[in-house]
Coordinates of N, CA, C and O and ligand atoms in Angstrom, one line a residue:
M8 N -1.7 20.3 18.6 CA -1.2 19.0 18.1 C -0.8 18.2 19.3 O -0.2 18.7 20.2
N9 N -1.0 16.9 19.2 CA -0.8 16.0 20.3 C 0.7 15.5 20.4 O 1.0 14.4 20.1
I10 N 1.5 16.5 20.7 CA 2.9 16.2 20.9 C 3.3 16.9 22.2 O 2.6 17.7 22.8
E11 N 4.5 16.5 22.7 CA 5.0 17.1 24.0 C 6.5 17.0 24.1 O 7.1 16.0 23.7
I12 N 7.1 18.1 24.5 CA 8.5 18.1 24.8 C 8.7 17.6 26.2 O 8.1 18.2 27.1
I13 N 9.5 16.6 26.4 CA 9.7 16.0 27.8 C 11.1 16.2 28.2 O 12.0 15.7 27.4
S14 N 11.4 16.8 29.3 CA 12.8 16.9 29.8 C 13.2 15.6 30.5 O 12.4 15.0 31.2
L15 N 14.4 15.3 30.3 CA 14.9 14.1 30.9 C 15.9 14.5 32.1 O 16.5 15.5 32.0
P16 N 15.9 13.6 33.1 CA 16.9 13.9 34.1 C 18.3 14.0 33.5 O 18.6 13.3 32.6
K17 N 19.1 15.0 34.1 CA 20.5 15.1 33.6 C 21.4 15.1 34.8 O 21.2 16.0 35.7
I18 N 22.2 14.1 34.9 CA 23.1 14.0 36.1 C 24.5 14.5 35.6 O 25.1 13.8 34.8
E19 N 24.8 15.7 36.0 CA 26.1 16.3 35.6 C 27.2 16.0 36.5 O 27.1 16.2 37.7
E20 N 28.3 15.5 36.0 CA 29.4 15.2 36.8 C 30.7 15.7 36.0 O 30.6 15.8 34.8
R21 N 31.8 15.9 36.7 CA 33.0 16.3 36.0 C 33.4 15.2 35.1 O 34.0 15.4 34.0
R22 N 33.0 13.9 35.3 CA 33.4 12.8 34.4 C 32.5 12.7 33.3 O 32.5 11.7 32.5
G23 N 31.5 13.6 33.2 CA 30.5 13.6 32.0 C 29.1 13.5 32.5 O 28.8 13.4 33.7
N24 N 28.2 13.7 31.6 CA 26.8 13.8 31.9 C 26.1 12.5 31.6 O 26.5 11.7 30.7
L25 N 24.9 12.3 32.3 CA 24.1 11.0 32.1 C 22.7 11.4 32.1 O 22.2 12.2 33.0
S26 N 21.9 11.0 31.1 CA 20.5 11.1 31.2 C 19.8 9.8 31.1 O 20.4 8.8 30.6
V27 N 18.6 9.7 31.5 CA 18.0 8.4 31.6 C 16.5 8.5 31.2 O 15.8 9.5 31.4
I28 N 16.0 7.4 30.5 CA 14.6 7.3 30.1 C 14.2 6.0 30.8 O 14.7 4.9 30.6
E29 N 13.2 6.2 31.8 CA 12.8 4.9 32.5 C 11.2 5.0 32.5 O 10.6 5.9 32.0
G30 N 10.7 3.9 33.1 CA 9.2 3.7 33.1 C 8.4 4.9 33.2 O 7.5 5.2 32.4
N31 N 8.6 5.8 34.2 CA 7.7 6.9 34.5 C 8.1 8.1 33.7 O 7.4 9.2 33.9
T32 N 9.2 8.1 32.9 CA 9.6 9.3 32.2 C 8.6 9.6 31.0 O 8.4 10.8 30.7
I33 N 8.2 8.6 30.4 CA 7.4 8.8 29.2 C 6.1 8.0 29.4 O 6.1 7.0 30.1
P34 N 5.0 8.5 28.8 CA 3.6 7.9 29.1 C 3.3 6.7 28.3 O 2.2 6.5 27.8
F35 N 4.2 5.7 28.1 CA 3.8 4.4 27.6 C 4.9 3.4 28.0 O 6.0 3.7 28.4
D36 N 4.5 2.1 27.8 CA 5.5 1.1 28.1 C 6.4 0.9 26.9 O 5.9 0.8 25.8
I37 N 7.6 0.8 27.1 CA 8.6 0.8 26.0 C 8.7 -0.7 25.5 O 8.9 -1.6 26.2
K38 N 8.4 -0.8 24.2 CA 8.5 -2.2 23.6 C 9.6 -2.3 22.6 O 10.1 -3.4 22.3
R39 N 10.2 -1.2 22.2 CA 11.2 -1.2 21.2 C 12.1 0.1 21.2 O 11.5 1.1 21.5
V40 N 13.3 -0.1 20.9 CA 14.2 1.1 20.8 C 15.0 0.9 19.5 O 15.5 -0.2 19.2
Y41 N 15.1 2.0 18.7 CA 16.0 1.9 17.5 C 16.6 3.3 17.3 O 16.2 4.3 18.0
Y42 N 17.5 3.4 16.4 CA 18.2 4.7 16.2 C 18.7 4.9 14.8 O 19.0 3.9 14.1
L43 N 18.7 6.1 14.4 CA 19.1 6.5 13.1 C 20.5 7.1 13.2 O 20.7 8.0 14.1
Y44 N 21.4 6.8 12.4 CA 22.8 7.3 12.5 C 23.4 7.2 11.1 O 22.8 6.6 10.2
D45 N 24.6 7.8 10.9 CA 25.2 7.9 9.6 C 24.2 8.4 8.5 O 24.2 7.9 7.4
V46 N 23.4 9.4 8.9 CA 22.4 9.9 7.9 C 23.2 10.9 7.0 O 23.8 11.9 7.5
P47 N 23.2 10.7 5.7 CA 24.0 11.6 4.8 C 23.3 13.0 4.8 O 22.1 13.1 5.0
S48 N 24.2 14.0 4.6 CA 23.7 15.4 4.5 C 22.6 15.5 3.5 O 22.7 14.9 2.4
G49 N 21.5 16.1 3.8 CA 20.4 16.3 2.9 C 19.3 15.2 2.9 O 18.3 15.4 2.3
A50 N 19.6 14.1 3.6 CA 18.7 13.0 3.6 C 17.5 13.3 4.5 O 17.6 14.0 5.4
E51 N 16.4 12.6 4.2 CA 15.2 12.8 5.0 C 14.7 11.4 5.5 O 14.8 10.4 4.7
R52 N 14.3 11.3 6.7 CA 13.7 10.0 7.2 C 12.3 10.3 7.6 O 11.8 11.4 7.5
G53 N 11.7 9.2 8.1 CA 10.2 9.4 8.5 C 9.4 9.4 7.2 O 9.6 8.6 6.3
G54 N 8.5 10.4 7.1 CA 7.6 10.4 5.9 C 6.5 9.4 6.1 O 6.2 8.6 5.2
H55 N 6.0 9.3 7.3 CA 4.9 8.4 7.6 C 4.1 8.9 8.9 O 4.6 9.7 9.6
A56 N 3.0 8.2 9.1 CA 2.3 8.4 10.4 C 2.0 7.0 11.0 O 2.2 6.0 10.2
H57 N 1.6 6.9 12.2 CA 1.3 5.7 12.8 C -0.2 5.7 13.3 O -0.7 6.7 13.7
K58 N -0.8 4.5 13.2 CA -2.2 4.5 13.7 C -2.3 4.3 15.2 O -3.2 4.9 15.9
N59 N -1.4 3.6 15.8 CA -1.4 3.3 17.2 C -0.1 3.6 18.0 O -0.2 3.9 19.2
L60 N 1.0 3.5 17.3 CA 2.3 3.6 17.9 C 2.6 5.0 18.5 O 2.3 6.0 17.8
K61 N 3.1 5.1 19.7 CA 3.6 6.3 20.3 C 5.1 6.3 20.3 O 5.7 5.2 20.4
Q62 N 5.7 7.4 20.1 CA 7.1 7.5 19.8 C 7.7 8.6 20.6 O 7.2 9.7 20.7
F63 N 8.9 8.4 21.1 CA 9.7 9.4 21.8 C 11.0 9.5 21.2 O 11.8 8.5 21.1
L64 N 11.3 10.7 20.6 CA 12.6 10.9 19.9 C 13.5 11.8 20.7 O 13.1 12.8 21.3
V65 N 14.8 11.4 20.7 CA 15.8 12.2 21.3 C 17.0 12.3 20.4 O 17.5 11.3 19.8
A66 N 17.6 13.5 20.3 CA 18.8 13.8 19.6 C 20.0 13.4 20.5 O 20.4 14.2 21.3
L67 N 20.4 12.2 20.5 CA 21.5 11.7 21.4 C 22.8 12.5 21.1 O 23.6 12.7 22.0
S68 N 22.9 12.8 19.8 CA 24.1 13.6 19.4 C 23.6 14.5 18.2 O 22.8 14.1 17.4
G69 N 24.2 15.7 18.1 CA 23.9 16.6 17.0 C 22.4 17.1 17.1 O 21.8 17.2 18.1
S70 N 21.9 17.4 15.9 CA 20.6 18.0 15.8 C 19.9 17.6 14.5 O 20.5 17.1 13.6
F71 N 18.6 17.7 14.5 CA 17.7 17.5 13.4 C 16.4 18.2 13.6 O 16.0 18.5 14.7
D72 N 15.6 18.4 12.5 CA 14.3 19.0 12.6 C 13.2 17.9 12.4 O 13.4 17.0 11.5
V73 N 12.2 17.9 13.2 CA 11.0 17.0 13.0 C 9.9 17.9 12.5 O 9.4 18.8 13.2
V74 N 9.4 17.6 11.3 CA 8.3 18.3 10.7 C 7.0 17.5 11.0 O 7.0 16.3 10.7
L75 N 6.1 18.1 11.7 CA 4.9 17.4 12.2 C 3.6 17.9 11.5 O 3.5 19.2 11.4
K76 N 2.7 17.1 11.1 CA 1.5 17.5 10.5 C 0.3 16.7 11.0 O 0.4 15.5 11.1
N77 N -0.8 17.4 11.3 CA -2.1 16.7 11.5 C -3.0 17.3 10.5 O -2.6 17.9 9.5
A78 N -4.3 17.1 10.7 CA -5.3 17.5 9.7 C -5.3 19.0 9.5 O -5.6 19.5 8.4
T79 N -4.9 19.8 10.5 CA -5.1 21.2 10.5 C -3.8 22.0 10.7 O -3.7 23.2 10.4
E80 N -2.8 21.4 11.3 CA -1.6 22.2 11.7 C -0.3 21.6 11.2 O -0.2 20.4 10.9
E81 N 0.7 22.4 11.1 CA 2.1 22.0 10.8 C 3.0 22.6 11.8 O 2.9 23.8 12.1
K82 N 4.0 21.8 12.3 CA 4.9 22.4 13.3 C 6.3 21.8 13.0 O 6.4 20.7 12.5
I83 N 7.3 22.6 13.3 CA 8.7 22.1 13.1 C 9.4 22.2 14.5 O 9.4 23.3 15.1
I84 N 9.8 21.1 15.0 CA 10.5 21.0 16.3 C 12.0 20.7 16.0 O 12.2 19.6 15.3
T85 N 12.9 21.5 16.5 CA 14.3 21.1 16.4 C 14.7 20.4 17.6 O 14.5 20.9 18.7
L86 N 15.3 19.2 17.5 CA 15.8 18.5 18.6 C 17.4 18.6 18.6 O 18.0 18.3 17.5
N87 N 17.9 19.0 19.7 CA 19.4 19.2 19.7 C 20.0 19.0 21.1 O 21.1 19.4 21.4
K88 N 19.2 18.4 22.0 CA 19.7 18.2 23.4 C 19.5 16.7 23.8 O 18.4 16.2 23.7
P89 N 20.5 16.1 24.3 CA 20.4 14.7 24.7 C 19.6 14.5 26.0 O 19.3 13.4 26.4
Y90 N 19.2 15.6 26.6 CA 18.4 15.5 27.9 C 17.0 16.1 27.7 O 16.3 16.5 28.6
E91 N 16.5 16.0 26.4 CA 15.2 16.4 26.1 C 14.6 15.6 24.9 O 15.4 15.3 24.0
G92 N 13.4 15.2 25.0 CA 12.8 14.5 23.8 C 11.5 14.9 23.4 O 10.8 15.7 24.1
L93 N 11.0 14.4 22.3 CA 9.7 14.8 21.7 C 8.8 13.6 21.7 O 9.2 12.5 21.1
L94 N 7.7 13.7 22.3 CA 6.7 12.6 22.3 C 5.7 12.9 21.1 O 5.2 14.0 21.1
I95 N 5.6 11.9 20.3 CA 4.7 12.0 19.1 C 3.6 11.0 19.3 O 3.9 9.8 19.3
N96 N 2.4 11.4 19.5 CA 1.3 10.5 19.7 C 0.8 10.0 18.3 O 1.2 10.5 17.3
P97 N -0.1 9.0 18.3 CA -0.5 8.4 17.0 C -1.3 9.5 16.2 O -1.8 10.5 16.7
G98 N -1.4 9.2 14.9 CA -2.2 10.1 14.0 C -1.5 11.4 13.6 O -2.2 12.3 13.3
I99 N -0.2 11.4 13.7 CA 0.6 12.6 13.3 C 1.6 12.2 12.2 O 2.4 11.3 12.4
W100 N 1.6 12.9 11.1 CA 2.6 12.7 10.1 C 3.9 13.3 10.5 O 4.0 14.4 11.1
R101 N 5.1 12.6 10.3 CA 6.4 13.2 10.7 C 7.4 12.9 9.6 O 7.4 11.9 8.9
E102 N 8.2 14.0 9.4 CA 9.4 13.9 8.5 C 10.5 14.4 9.4 O 10.4 15.4 10.1
I103 N 11.7 13.8 9.2 CA 12.9 14.2 10.0 C 13.9 14.6 9.0 O 14.2 13.8 8.0
R104 N 14.4 15.8 9.1 CA 15.4 16.3 8.1 C 16.4 17.3 8.8 O 16.3 17.5 10.0
N105 N 17.3 17.8 8.0 CA 18.4 18.7 8.4 C 19.2 18.0 9.5 O 19.6 18.6 10.5
F106 N 19.5 16.7 9.3 CA 20.4 16.0 10.3 C 21.8 16.7 10.2 O 22.4 16.9 9.1
S107 N 22.3 17.0 11.4 CA 23.7 17.5 11.4 C 24.6 16.4 11.2 O 24.3 15.2 11.5
S108 N 25.9 16.7 10.8 CA 26.8 15.6 10.6 C 27.1 14.9 11.9 O 27.3 15.5 13.0
G109 N 27.0 13.6 11.9 CA 27.3 12.7 13.1 C 26.1 12.7 14.0 O 26.3 12.1 15.1
S110 N 25.0 13.2 13.7 CA 23.8 13.2 14.6 C 23.3 11.7 14.8 O 23.4 10.9 13.9
V111 N 22.7 11.5 15.9 CA 22.0 10.2 16.2 C 20.6 10.5 16.7 O 20.5 11.3 17.7
C112 N 19.6 9.9 16.1 CA 18.2 10.1 16.5 C 17.8 8.8 17.2 O 17.7 7.7 16.5
L113 N 17.5 8.9 18.5 CA 17.0 7.7 19.2 C 15.5 7.7 19.2 O 14.9 8.8 19.4
A114 N 14.9 6.6 18.9 CA 13.5 6.4 18.9 C 13.1 5.3 19.9 O 13.6 4.2 19.8
V115 N 12.3 5.7 20.9 CA 11.8 4.8 21.9 C 10.3 4.7 21.7 O 9.6 5.7 21.6
V116 N 9.8 3.5 21.4 CA 8.4 3.3 20.9 C 7.6 2.3 21.7 O 8.1 1.5 22.4
S117 N 6.3 2.4 21.5 CA 5.4 1.7 22.3 C 4.9 0.4 21.7 O 4.2 -0.4 22.4
E118 N 5.4 0.1 20.5 CA 4.9 -1.2 19.8 C 6.1 -1.9 19.2 O 7.1 -1.2 18.8
V119 N 6.0 -3.2 19.0 CA 7.0 -3.9 18.1 C 6.7 -3.4 16.7 O 5.7 -2.8 16.3
Y120 N 7.7 -3.7 15.8 CA 7.6 -3.3 14.4 C 6.5 -4.0 13.7 O 6.4 -5.2 13.7
E121 N 5.6 -3.2 13.2 CA 4.4 -3.8 12.5 C 4.1 -2.9 11.3 O 3.6 -1.8 11.5
E122 N 4.3 -3.3 10.1 CA 4.1 -2.5 8.9 C 2.7 -2.0 8.8 O 2.4 -0.9 8.3
D123 N 1.7 -2.8 9.3 CA 0.3 -2.5 9.2 C 0.0 -1.2 10.0 O -1.1 -0.6 9.8
D124 N 0.8 -0.9 10.9 CA 0.5 0.3 11.7 C 1.0 1.6 11.0 O 0.6 2.7 11.5
Y125 N 1.7 1.5 9.9 CA 2.2 2.7 9.2 C 1.2 3.2 8.2 O 0.5 2.4 7.5
I126 N 1.2 4.5 8.1 CA 0.5 5.1 6.9 C 1.7 5.9 6.2 O 2.2 6.8 6.7
R127 N 2.1 5.4 5.0 CA 3.3 5.9 4.4 C 2.9 6.8 3.2 O 3.8 7.4 2.6
D128 N 1.7 7.0 2.9 CA 1.3 7.9 1.8 C 0.6 9.1 2.4 O -0.4 8.9 3.2
F129 N 1.0 10.3 2.0 CA 0.5 11.5 2.7 C -1.0 11.7 2.4 O -1.8 12.1 3.2
D130 N -1.4 11.4 1.1 CA -2.9 11.6 0.8 C -3.7 10.6 1.6 O -4.8 10.9 2.1
A131 N -3.2 9.4 1.8 CA -3.9 8.4 2.6 C -4.0 8.8 4.0 O -5.0 8.6 4.7
F132 N -2.9 9.5 4.5 CA -2.9 10.0 5.9 C -4.0 11.1 6.0 O -4.7 11.1 7.0
M133 N -4.1 12.0 5.1 CA -5.1 13.1 5.2 C -6.5 12.5 5.2 O -7.3 12.9 5.9
Q134 N -6.7 11.5 4.3 CA -8.0 10.8 4.4 C -8.3 10.2 5.7 O -9.4 10.3 6.3
Y135 N -7.2 9.5 6.3 CA -7.4 8.8 7.6 C -7.7 9.8 8.7 O -8.7 9.6 9.4
V136 N -7.0 11.0 8.7 CA -7.3 11.9 9.8 C -8.6 12.7 9.6 O -9.3 13.0 10.5
N137 N -8.9 13.0 8.3 CA -10.2 13.7 8.1 C -11.4 12.8 8.4 O -12.4 13.3 8.9
G138 N -11.2 11.5 8.2 CA -12.3 10.6 8.6 C -12.5 10.5 10.0 O -13.5 10.1 10.5
K139 N -11.4 10.9 10.8 CA -11.5 10.8 12.3 C -12.0 12.1 12.9 O -12.2 12.2 14.1
L140 N -12.1 13.2 12.1 CA -12.5 14.5 12.6 C -14.0 14.5 13.0 O -14.8 13.8 12.4
Ligands
LIG11 P1 11.5 3.2 7.9 O1 10.3 3.1 8.8 O2 11.2 3.6 6.5 O3 12.5 4.3 8.5 P2 12.3 5.9 8.8 O4 10.8 6.1 8.9 O5 13.0 6.1 10.1 O6 12.9 6.6 7.7 O7 12.3 1.9 8.0 C1 13.4 1.6 7.2 C2 13.5 0.1 7.0 O8 13.9 -0.5 8.3 C3 12.3 -0.5 6.5 O9 12.6 -1.5 5.6 C4 11.7 -1.2 7.7 C5 12.9 -1.5 8.6 N1 12.6 -1.4 10.0 C6 12.7 -2.6 10.8 O10 12.9 -3.7 10.2 N2 12.4 -2.6 12.1 C7 12.2 -1.4 12.7 O11 12.0 -1.4 14.0 C8 12.2 -0.2 12.0 C9 11.9 1.1 12.6 C10 12.4 -0.3 10.6

């Protein structure tokens, strides 16, 4: 599956830690940043795929599971470190669940918001990826 865990620099000091995402950390130009927070217990986010957008997710606080599907595989990646992120390339279905209380999911992405880039129906997604095989 076309995903990658990428470690971020971690600058540890007695006054606290600092991690950074900059140009050469992730393999795309950053066009947008958004974040999920105040997610109620049991709620699910995501539930879509993208045709072109690349996305890098980081658990800035707490933890959550990212369920990933392509035409043939399913994977579950738990994100729980603010100095590590998950790169999701286009054409992969993602659902985000099991948010811990107070968790924050940072999304750094390669495109501005464009609803036409989303595939929000799972059957339509399977048709899309099978057509590409
Ligand atoms: P949605 O894509 O459903 O969130 P998620 O996949 O993380 O569960 O987006 C929720 C709403 O927010 C939807 O109405 C679109 C809007 N939205 C924006 O206006 N701009 C954005 O950058 C994003 C990501 C969402």
